[in-house]
mmCIF file of C-alpha atoms in Angstrom:
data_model
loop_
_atom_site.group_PDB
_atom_site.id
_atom_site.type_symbol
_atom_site.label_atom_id
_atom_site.label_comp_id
_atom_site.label_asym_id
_atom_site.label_seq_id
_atom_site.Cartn_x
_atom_site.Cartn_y
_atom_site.Cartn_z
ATOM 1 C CA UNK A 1 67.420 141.831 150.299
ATOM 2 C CA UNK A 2 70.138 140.712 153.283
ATOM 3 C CA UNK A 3 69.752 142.120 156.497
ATOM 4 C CA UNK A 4 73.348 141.513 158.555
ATOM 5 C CA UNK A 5 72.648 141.536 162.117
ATOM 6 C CA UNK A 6 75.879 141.969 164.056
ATOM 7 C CA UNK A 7 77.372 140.461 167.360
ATOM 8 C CA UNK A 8 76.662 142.126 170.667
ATOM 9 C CA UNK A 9 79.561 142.408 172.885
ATOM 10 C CA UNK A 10 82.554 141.510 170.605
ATOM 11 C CA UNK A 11 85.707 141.197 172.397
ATOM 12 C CA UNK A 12 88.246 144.103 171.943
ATOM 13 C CA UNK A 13 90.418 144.176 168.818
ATOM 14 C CA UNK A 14 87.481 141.776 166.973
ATOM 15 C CA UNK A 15 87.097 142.621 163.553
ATOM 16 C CA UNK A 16 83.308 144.291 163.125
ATOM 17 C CA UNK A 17 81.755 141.562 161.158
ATOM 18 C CA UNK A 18 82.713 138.438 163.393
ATOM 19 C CA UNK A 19 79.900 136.650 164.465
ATOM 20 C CA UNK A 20 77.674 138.523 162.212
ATOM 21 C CA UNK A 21 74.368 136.849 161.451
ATOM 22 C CA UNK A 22 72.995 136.859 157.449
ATOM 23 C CA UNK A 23 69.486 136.717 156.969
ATOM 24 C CA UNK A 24 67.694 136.433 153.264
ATOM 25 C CA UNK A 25 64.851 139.139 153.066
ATOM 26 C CA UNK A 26 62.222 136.850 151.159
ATOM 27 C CA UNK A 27 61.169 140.266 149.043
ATOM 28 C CA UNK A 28 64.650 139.839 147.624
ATOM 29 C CA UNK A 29 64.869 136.221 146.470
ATOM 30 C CA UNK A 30 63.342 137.223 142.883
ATOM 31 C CA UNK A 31 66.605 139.997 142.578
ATOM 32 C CA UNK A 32 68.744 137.624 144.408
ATOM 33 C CA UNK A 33 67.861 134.053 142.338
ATOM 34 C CA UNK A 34 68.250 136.495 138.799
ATOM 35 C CA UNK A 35 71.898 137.837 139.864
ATOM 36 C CA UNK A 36 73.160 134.484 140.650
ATOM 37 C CA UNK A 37 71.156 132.995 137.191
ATOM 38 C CA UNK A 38 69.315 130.472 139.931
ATOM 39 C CA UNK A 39 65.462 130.463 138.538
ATOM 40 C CA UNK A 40 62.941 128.690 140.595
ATOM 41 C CA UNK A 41 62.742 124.671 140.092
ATOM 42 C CA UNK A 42 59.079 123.522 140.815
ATOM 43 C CA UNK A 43 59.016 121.014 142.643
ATOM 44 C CA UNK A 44 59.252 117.123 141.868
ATOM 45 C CA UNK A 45 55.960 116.623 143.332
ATOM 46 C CA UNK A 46 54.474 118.663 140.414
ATOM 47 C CA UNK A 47 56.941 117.763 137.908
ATOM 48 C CA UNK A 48 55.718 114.147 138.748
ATOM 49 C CA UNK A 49 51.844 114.795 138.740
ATOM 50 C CA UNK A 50 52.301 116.658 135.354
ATOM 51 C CA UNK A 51 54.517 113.434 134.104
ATOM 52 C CA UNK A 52 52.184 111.374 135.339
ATOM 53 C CA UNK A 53 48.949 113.144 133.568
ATOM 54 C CA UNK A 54 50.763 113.609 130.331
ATOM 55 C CA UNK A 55 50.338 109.384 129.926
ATOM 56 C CA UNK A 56 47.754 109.126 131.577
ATOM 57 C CA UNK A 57 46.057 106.509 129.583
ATOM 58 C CA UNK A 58 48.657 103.964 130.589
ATOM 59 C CA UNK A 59 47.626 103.333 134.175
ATOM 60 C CA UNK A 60 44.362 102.033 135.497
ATOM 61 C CA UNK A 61 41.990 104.859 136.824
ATOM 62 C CA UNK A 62 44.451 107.890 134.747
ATOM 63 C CA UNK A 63 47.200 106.718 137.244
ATOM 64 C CA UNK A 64 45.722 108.427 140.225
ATOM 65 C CA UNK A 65 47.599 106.253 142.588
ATOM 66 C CA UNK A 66 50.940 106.569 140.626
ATOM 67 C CA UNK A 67 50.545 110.433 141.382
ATOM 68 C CA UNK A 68 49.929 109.705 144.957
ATOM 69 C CA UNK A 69 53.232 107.979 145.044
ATOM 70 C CA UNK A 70 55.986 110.179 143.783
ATOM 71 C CA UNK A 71 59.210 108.131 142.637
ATOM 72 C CA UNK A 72 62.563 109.271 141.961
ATOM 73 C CA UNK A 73 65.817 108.112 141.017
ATOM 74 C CA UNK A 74 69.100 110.269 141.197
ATOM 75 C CA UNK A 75 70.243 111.606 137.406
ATOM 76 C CA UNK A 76 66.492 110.887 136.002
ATOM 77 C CA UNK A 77 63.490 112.877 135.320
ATOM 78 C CA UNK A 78 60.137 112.280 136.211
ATOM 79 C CA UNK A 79 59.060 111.729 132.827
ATOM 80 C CA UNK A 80 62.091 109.306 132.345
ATOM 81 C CA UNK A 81 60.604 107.131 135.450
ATOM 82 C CA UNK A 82 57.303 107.405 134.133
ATOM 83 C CA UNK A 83 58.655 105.733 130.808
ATOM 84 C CA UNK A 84 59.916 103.179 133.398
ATOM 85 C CA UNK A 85 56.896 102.397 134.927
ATOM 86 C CA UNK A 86 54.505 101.808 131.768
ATOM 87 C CA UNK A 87 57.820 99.319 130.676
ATOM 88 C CA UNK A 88 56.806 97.638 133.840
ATOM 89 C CA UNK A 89 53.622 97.291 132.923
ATOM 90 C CA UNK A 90 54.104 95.733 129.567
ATOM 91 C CA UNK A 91 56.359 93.264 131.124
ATOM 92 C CA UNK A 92 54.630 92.298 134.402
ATOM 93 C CA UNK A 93 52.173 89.784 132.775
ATOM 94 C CA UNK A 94 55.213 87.558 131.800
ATOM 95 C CA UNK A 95 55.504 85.995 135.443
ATOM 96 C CA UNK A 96 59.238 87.865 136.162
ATOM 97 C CA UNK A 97 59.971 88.725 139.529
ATOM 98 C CA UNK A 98 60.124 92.190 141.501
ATOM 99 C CA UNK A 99 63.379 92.337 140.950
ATOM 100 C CA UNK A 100 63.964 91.589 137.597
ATOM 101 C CA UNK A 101 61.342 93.568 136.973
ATOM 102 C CA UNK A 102 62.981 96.404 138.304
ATOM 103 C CA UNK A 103 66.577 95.715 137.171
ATOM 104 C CA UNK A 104 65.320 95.406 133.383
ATOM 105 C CA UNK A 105 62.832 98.745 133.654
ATOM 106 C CA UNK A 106 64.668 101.215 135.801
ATOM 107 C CA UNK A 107 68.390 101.241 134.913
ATOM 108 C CA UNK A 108 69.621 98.366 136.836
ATOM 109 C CA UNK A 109 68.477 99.134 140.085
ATOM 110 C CA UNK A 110 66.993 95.811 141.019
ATOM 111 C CA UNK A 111 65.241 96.879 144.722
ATOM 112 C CA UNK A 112 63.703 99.619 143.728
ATOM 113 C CA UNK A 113 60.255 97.907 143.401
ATOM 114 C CA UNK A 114 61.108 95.820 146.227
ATOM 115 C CA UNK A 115 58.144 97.946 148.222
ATOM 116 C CA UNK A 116 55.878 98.913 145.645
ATOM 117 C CA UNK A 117 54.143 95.697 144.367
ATOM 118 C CA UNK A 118 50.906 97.108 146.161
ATOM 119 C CA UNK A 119 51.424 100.088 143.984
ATOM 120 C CA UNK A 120 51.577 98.179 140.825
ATOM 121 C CA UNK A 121 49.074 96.486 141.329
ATOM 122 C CA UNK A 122 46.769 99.461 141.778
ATOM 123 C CA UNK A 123 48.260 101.366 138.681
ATOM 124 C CA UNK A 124 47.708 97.878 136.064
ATOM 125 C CA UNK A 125 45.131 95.490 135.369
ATOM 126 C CA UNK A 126 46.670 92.718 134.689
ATOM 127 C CA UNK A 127 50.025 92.061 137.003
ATOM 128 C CA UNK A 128 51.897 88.711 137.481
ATOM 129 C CA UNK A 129 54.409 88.854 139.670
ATOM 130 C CA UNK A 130 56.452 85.604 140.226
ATOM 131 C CA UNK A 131 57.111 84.801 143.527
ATOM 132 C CA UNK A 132 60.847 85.221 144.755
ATOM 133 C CA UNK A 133 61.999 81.651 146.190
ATOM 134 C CA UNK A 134 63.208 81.214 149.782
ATOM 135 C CA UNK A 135 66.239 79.728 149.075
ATOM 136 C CA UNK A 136 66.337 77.211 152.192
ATOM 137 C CA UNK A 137 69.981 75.597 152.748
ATOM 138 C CA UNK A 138 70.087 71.978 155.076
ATOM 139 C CA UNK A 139 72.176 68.957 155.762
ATOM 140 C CA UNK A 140 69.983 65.636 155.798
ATOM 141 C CA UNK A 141 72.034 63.271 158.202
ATOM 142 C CA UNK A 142 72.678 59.954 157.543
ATOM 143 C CA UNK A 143 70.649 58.312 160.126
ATOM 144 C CA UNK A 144 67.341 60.123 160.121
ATOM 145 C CA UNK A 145 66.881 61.933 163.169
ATOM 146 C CA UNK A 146 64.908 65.426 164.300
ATOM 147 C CA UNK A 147 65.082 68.307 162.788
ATOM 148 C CA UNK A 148 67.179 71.177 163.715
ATOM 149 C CA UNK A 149 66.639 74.827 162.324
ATOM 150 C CA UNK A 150 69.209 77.067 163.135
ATOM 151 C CA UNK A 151 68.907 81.064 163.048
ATOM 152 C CA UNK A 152 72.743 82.030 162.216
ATOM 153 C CA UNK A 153 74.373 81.535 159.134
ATOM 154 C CA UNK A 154 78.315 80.934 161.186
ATOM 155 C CA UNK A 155 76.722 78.507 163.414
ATOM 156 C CA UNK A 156 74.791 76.678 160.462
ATOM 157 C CA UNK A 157 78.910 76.221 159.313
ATOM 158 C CA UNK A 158 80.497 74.874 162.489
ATOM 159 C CA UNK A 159 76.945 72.449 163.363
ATOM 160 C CA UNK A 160 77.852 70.804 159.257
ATOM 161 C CA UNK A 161 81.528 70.025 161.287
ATOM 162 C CA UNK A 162 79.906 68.420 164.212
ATOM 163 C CA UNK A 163 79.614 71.423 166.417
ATOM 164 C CA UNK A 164 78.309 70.637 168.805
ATOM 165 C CA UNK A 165 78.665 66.717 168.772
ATOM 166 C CA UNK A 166 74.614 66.990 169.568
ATOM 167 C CA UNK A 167 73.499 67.787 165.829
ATOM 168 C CA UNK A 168 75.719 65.027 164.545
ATOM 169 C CA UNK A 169 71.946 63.062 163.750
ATOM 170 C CA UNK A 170 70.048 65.322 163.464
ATOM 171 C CA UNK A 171 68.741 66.819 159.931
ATOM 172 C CA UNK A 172 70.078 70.478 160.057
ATOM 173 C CA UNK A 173 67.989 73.683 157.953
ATOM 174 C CA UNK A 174 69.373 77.322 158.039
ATOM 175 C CA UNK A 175 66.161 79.839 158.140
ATOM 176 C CA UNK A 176 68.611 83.049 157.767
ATOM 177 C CA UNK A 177 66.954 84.856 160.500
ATOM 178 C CA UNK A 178 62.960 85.811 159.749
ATOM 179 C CA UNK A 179 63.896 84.360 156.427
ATOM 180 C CA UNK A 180 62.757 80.686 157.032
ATOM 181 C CA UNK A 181 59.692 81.707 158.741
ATOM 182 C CA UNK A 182 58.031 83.462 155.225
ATOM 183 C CA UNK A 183 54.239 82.622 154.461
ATOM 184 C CA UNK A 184 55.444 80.850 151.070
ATOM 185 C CA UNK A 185 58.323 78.308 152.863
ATOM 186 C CA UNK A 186 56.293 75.501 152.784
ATOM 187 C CA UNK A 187 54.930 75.675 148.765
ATOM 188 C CA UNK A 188 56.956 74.271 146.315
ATOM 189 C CA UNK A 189 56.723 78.111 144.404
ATOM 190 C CA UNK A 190 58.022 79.615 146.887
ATOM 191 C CA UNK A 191 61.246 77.728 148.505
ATOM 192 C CA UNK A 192 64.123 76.300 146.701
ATOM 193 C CA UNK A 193 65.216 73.819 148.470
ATOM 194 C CA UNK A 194 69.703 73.253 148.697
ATOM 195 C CA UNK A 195 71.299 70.469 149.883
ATOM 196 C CA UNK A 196 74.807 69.894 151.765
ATOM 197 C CA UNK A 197 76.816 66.720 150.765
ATOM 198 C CA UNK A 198 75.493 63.871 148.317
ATOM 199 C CA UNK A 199 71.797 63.367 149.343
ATOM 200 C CA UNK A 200 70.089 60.042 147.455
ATOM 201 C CA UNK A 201 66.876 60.454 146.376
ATOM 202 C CA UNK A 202 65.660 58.314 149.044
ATOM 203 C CA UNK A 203 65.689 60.901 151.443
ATOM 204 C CA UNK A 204 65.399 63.871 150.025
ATOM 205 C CA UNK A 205 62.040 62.675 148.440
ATOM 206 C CA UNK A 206 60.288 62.020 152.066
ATOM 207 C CA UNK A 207 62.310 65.006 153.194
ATOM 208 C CA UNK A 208 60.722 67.344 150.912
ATOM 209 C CA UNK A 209 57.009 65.835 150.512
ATOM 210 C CA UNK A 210 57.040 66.624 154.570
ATOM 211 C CA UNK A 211 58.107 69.954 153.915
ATOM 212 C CA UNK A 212 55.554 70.816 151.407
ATOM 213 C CA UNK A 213 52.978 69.446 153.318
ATOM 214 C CA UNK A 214 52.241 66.337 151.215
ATOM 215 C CA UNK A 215 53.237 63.678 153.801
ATOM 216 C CA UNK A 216 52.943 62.744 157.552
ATOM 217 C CA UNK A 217 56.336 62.706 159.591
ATOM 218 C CA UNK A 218 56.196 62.682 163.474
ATOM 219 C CA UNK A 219 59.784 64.440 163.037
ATOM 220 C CA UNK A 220 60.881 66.340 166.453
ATOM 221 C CA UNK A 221 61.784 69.835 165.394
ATOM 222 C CA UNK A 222 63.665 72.328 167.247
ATOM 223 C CA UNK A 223 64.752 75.872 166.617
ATOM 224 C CA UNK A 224 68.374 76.994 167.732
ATOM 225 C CA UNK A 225 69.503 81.017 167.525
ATOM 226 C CA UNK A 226 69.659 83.865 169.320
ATOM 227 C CA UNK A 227 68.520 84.473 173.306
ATOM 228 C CA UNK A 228 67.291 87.476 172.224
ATOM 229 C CA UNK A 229 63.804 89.011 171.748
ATOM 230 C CA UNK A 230 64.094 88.541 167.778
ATOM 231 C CA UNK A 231 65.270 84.728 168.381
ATOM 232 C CA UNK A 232 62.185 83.885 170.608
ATOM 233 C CA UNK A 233 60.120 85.814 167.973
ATOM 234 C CA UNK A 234 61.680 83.666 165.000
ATOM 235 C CA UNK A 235 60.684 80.499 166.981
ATOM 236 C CA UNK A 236 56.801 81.822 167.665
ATOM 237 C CA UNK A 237 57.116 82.219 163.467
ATOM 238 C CA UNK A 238 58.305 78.562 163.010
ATOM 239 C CA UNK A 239 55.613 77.387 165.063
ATOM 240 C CA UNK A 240 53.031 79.111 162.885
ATOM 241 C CA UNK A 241 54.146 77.287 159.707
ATOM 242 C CA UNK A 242 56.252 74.005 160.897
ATOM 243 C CA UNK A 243 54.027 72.997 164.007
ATOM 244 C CA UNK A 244 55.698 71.587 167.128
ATOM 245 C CA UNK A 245 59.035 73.503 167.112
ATOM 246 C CA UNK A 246 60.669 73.788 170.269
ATOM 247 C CA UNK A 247 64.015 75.880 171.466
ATOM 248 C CA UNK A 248 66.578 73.222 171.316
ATOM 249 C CA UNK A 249 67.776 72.641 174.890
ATOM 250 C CA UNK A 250 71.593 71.781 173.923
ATOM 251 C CA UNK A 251 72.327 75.052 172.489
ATOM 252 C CA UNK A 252 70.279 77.376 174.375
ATOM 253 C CA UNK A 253 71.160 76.440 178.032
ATOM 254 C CA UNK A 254 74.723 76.863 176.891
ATOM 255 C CA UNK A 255 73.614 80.571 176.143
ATOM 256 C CA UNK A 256 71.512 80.784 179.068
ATOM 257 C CA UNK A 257 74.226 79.875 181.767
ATOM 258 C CA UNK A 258 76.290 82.651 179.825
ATOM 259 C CA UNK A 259 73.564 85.468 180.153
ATOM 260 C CA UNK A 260 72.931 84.534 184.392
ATOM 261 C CA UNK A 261 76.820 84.816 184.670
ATOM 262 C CA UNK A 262 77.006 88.091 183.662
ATOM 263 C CA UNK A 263 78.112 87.654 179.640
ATOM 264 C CA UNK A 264 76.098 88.776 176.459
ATOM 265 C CA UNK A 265 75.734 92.283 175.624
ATOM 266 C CA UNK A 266 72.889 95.052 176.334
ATOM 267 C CA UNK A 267 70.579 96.089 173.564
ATOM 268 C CA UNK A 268 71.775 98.582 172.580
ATOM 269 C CA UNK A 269 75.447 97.865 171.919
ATOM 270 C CA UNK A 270 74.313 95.678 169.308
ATOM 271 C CA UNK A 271 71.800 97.907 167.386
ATOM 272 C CA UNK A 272 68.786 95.579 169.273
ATOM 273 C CA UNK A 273 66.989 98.592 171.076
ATOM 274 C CA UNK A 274 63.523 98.289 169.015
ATOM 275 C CA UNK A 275 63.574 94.061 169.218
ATOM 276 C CA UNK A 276 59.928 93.826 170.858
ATOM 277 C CA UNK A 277 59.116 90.884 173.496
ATOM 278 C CA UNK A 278 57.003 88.416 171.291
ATOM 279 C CA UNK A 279 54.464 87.628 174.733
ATOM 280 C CA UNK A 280 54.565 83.694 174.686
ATOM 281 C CA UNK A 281 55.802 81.504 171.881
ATOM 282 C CA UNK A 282 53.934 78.807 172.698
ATOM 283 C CA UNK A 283 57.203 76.422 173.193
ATOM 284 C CA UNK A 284 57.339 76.055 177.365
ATOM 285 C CA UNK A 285 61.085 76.037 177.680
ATOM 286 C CA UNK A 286 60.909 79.156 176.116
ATOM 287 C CA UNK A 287 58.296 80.730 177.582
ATOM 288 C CA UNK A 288 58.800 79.542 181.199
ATOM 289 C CA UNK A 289 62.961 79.831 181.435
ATOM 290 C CA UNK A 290 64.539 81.609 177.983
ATOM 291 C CA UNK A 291 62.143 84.385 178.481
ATOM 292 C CA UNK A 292 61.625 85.263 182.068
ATOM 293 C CA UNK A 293 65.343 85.181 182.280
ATOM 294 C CA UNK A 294 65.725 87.707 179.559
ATOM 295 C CA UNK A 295 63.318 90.155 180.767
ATOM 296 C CA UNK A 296 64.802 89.765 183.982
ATOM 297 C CA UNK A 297 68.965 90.381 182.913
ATOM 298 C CA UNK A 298 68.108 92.906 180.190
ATOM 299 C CA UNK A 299 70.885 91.492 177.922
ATOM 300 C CA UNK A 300 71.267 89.141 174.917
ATOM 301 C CA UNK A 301 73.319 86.398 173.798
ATOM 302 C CA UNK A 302 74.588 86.004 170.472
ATOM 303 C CA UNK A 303 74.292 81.997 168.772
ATOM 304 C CA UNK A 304 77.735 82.489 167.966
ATOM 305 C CA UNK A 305 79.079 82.903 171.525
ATOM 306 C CA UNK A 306 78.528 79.605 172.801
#
């Protein structure tokens, strides 16, 4: 049942078993597993296909997909998620989120469908899912000026102070990295839009029919974050769904005389090793002096350094 396999060349005075090797004889397990009152658990892959088939009528197509897919959550059995699941699908035609979906079907835990929509919408006919608004955070100035979106959340702080004194008239928008590029920014479904300060109607109105596509503005926009791979790939994303936007010259050449004096920080010290480079962004100050002179340094700048 154990075969003990013991050290070769143990030093004088070493007792006999040190270093000794164990090995489980798989003939024994059976003996082993019923001394020890340990029987075999099948596995959660069957226990789930069994679940699965046992209410089957609930899903589209006998849940074939759902069987595919194997969920679990710590402390609950797979007929307990199943149960979760079907709940889903008697509330997912009442236009609630993913998340609160989620939260109100599987004990609280409010991401766990956060990568499955695909799935329920393979295992149920009939699925409405409301979209989750961008919330999208600015600061209109007073004297209508370009428009500046800026990547970091600490340097969206200090530019509402008047750091640096160039943003002072210009309208400012926080994307929150990737966030402000999302397919849905631009609907009126799928971005909430938050203001700093008192903001008269006057402006926001124009403000927000531009936005939403619904009016003409020959605004200047320009995109300030990172000199990093990511940063250059947020402003190729901007460009897809604002247009025009260009890397805004006042902050990055600030960044850019840091990185060809030696400063910033290489990829990996900052977790950055799998940032890809986006190609071209279409923005020329980008693609003709941010980029070349990253791929030339091999090192980043932070936003928040300059």
């Amino acid at each position: 049942m154990i075969e003990i396999s013991l050290k070769r060349n143990r030093k004088p005075y070493e007792a006999e078993y040190a270093g000794a090797t164990f090995r489980l004889v798989e003939s024994g397990e059976a003996l082993l597993r019923s001394w020890l009152s340990r029987p075999v658990q099948p596995r959660y892959r069957d226990l789930w296909g069994t679940a699965v088939a046992s209410r089957a009528e609930a899903f589209v197509y006998n849940g074939n997909s759902l069987i595919l897919h194997p969920v679990s959550v710590s402390g609950k059995s797979a007929e307990e998620v199943v149960e979760a699941f079907i709940r889903v699908g008697a509330l997912a035609c009442g236009g609630l989120t993913l998340r609160q979906l989620s939260a109100r079907c599987f004990w609280g835990h409010s991401k766990l469908l956060d990568t499955r929509e695909e799935l329920l919408k393979c295992i149920f006919r009939d699925v409405v899912i409301a979209p989750r608004p961008v919330l999208v955070h600015s600061r209109l100035a007073a004297a209508r000026g370009d428009i500046l979106f800026i990547e970091n959340q600490d340097s969206y702080v200090q530019a509402l102070a008047g750091i640096p004194e160039e943003v002072v008239l210009l309208d400012l928008v926080y994307v929150a990295g990737f966030r402000g590029s999302a397919a849905r920014i631009r609907t009126r479904s799928g971005a909430s839009l938050h203001y700093h300060g008192a903001v008269k109607p006057s402006c926001r109105k124009p403000f927000e029919d531009w936005w939403f596509g619904e009016r003409h503005e020959n605004y200047r926009l320009w995109f300030w974050g990172d000199l990093d791979y990511a940063g250059m790939a947020i402003l190729k994303a901007l460009r897809q769904r604002f247009g025009d936007v260009r890397a805004w010259p006042a902050g990055y050449d600030a960044q850019l005389v840091l990185l060809e004096a030696g400063g910033g920080h290489h990829p990996e010290l900052a977790d950055k090793t799998e940032q890809c480079d986006p190609g071209k962004t279409g923005c020329a100050y980008a693609d003709e002096i941010l980029l070349p002179a990253l791929r030339r340094q091999g090192r980043f700048v932070d936003q928040e350094a300059t």
